[in-house]
Amino acid sequence: MWTDITRAQHARKHCRLPSDLTDAEWALIEPLLPPRKARGRPAKWSYRQIVEAMLYVLRGGIAWRMLPPSLFPPMTTVQHYFYVWRDSGLWQTINHTLLMAAREAEVSLGNKVGSSSYVERPGWQGILCVNLRRTVQSYVRPVGAVI
């Protein structure tokens, strides 16, 4: 049940778009991303901008080419990182880590893991994990399919 306290706690007023990550959500994902390469041209786009562009495409259900160029990196850049991270299993790692963090939060709050209140209960850890799992799940290849 939403209260004034939980509404304020989970408000996304400081985000440009509803698909943007909060600083707390980004703090969970950032350590899981691969380090930037030291060689070559310096990166023009941050990983956060790239991940937020991916979430915009996936949560909005739009085609890659419909990614607004004024708000995000070029669609080819975003698409490249998405496919590389998908094929390397990074999305599965992120999903698993977020799922475990949400389950630990549920256990620490005294709820039974696997209860129906887990998905329905508002909370930024659970929402991020569930939304990311739902949007990315259809794009992630099974482990046995990677050649």
Coordinates of C-alpha atoms in Angstrom, one line a residue, residues 73-145:
P73 CA 24.0 8.0 -27.7
P74 CA 23.7 6.9 -31.4
M75 CA 21.5 3.8 -31.8
T76 CA 24.4 1.8 -33.3
T77 CA 26.5 2.4 -30.2
V78 CA 23.7 1.4 -27.8
Q79 CA 22.8 -1.6 -30.0
H80 CA 26.5 -2.7 -30.1
Y81 CA 26.9 -2.7 -26.4
F82 CA 23.5 -4.4 -25.8
Y83 CA 24.5 -7.3 -28.2
V84 CA 28.0 -7.6 -26.8
W85 CA 26.8 -7.7 -23.2
R86 CA 23.9 -10.1 -24.1
D87 CA 26.3 -12.5 -25.9
S88 CA 28.8 -12.4 -23.0
G89 CA 26.2 -13.2 -20.4
L90 CA 26.4 -9.9 -18.7
W91 CA 22.6 -9.3 -18.7
Q92 CA 22.1 -12.7 -17.0
T93 CA 24.7 -11.7 -14.3
I94 CA 23.0 -8.4 -13.7
N95 CA 19.6 -10.0 -13.5
H96 CA 20.9 -12.6 -11.1
T97 CA 22.6 -10.0 -8.9
L98 CA 19.5 -7.8 -8.8
L99 CA 17.3 -10.7 -8.0
M100 CA 19.5 -11.8 -5.1
A101 CA 19.6 -8.2 -3.8
A102 CA 15.8 -8.0 -3.9
R103 CA 15.4 -11.4 -2.2
E104 CA 17.9 -10.4 0.6
A105 CA 15.9 -7.2 1.0
E106 CA 12.7 -9.2 1.3
V107 CA 14.2 -11.6 3.8
S108 CA 15.5 -8.7 5.9
L109 CA 12.0 -7.2 5.9
G110 CA 10.6 -10.4 7.2
N111 CA 8.7 -11.5 4.1
K112 CA 8.9 -15.1 2.8
V113 CA 10.9 -15.4 -0.3
G114 CA 8.8 -16.4 -3.3
S115 CA 5.6 -15.0 -1.8
S116 CA 3.1 -13.3 -4.1
S117 CA 3.7 -10.0 -2.3
Y118 CA 7.3 -9.9 -3.6
V119 CA 6.3 -8.6 -7.1
E120 CA 3.4 -6.5 -6.0
R121 CA 5.2 -4.9 -3.1
P122 CA 6.6 -1.5 -4.1
G123 CA 10.3 -1.1 -3.6
W124 CA 13.1 0.2 -5.9
Q125 CA 15.2 -2.9 -5.6
G126 CA 12.3 -5.2 -6.5
I127 CA 10.9 -2.9 -9.2
L128 CA 14.2 -2.6 -10.9
C129 CA 14.9 -6.3 -10.8
V130 CA 11.4 -7.3 -12.0
N131 CA 11.2 -4.7 -14.7
L132 CA 14.8 -5.4 -16.0
R133 CA 14.1 -9.1 -16.0
R134 CA 10.8 -8.7 -17.9
T135 CA 12.3 -6.4 -20.5
V136 CA 15.6 -8.1 -21.1
Q137 CA 14.4 -11.7 -20.7
S138 CA 13.1 -12.0 -24.2
Y139 CA 16.3 -10.6 -25.7
V140 CA 18.8 -12.8 -23.7
R141 CA 19.8 -16.0 -25.4
P142 CA 19.8 -19.2 -23.3
V143 CA 23.3 -20.1 -22.2
G144 CA 23.4 -23.2 -24.4
A145 CA 22.6 -21.1 -27.5

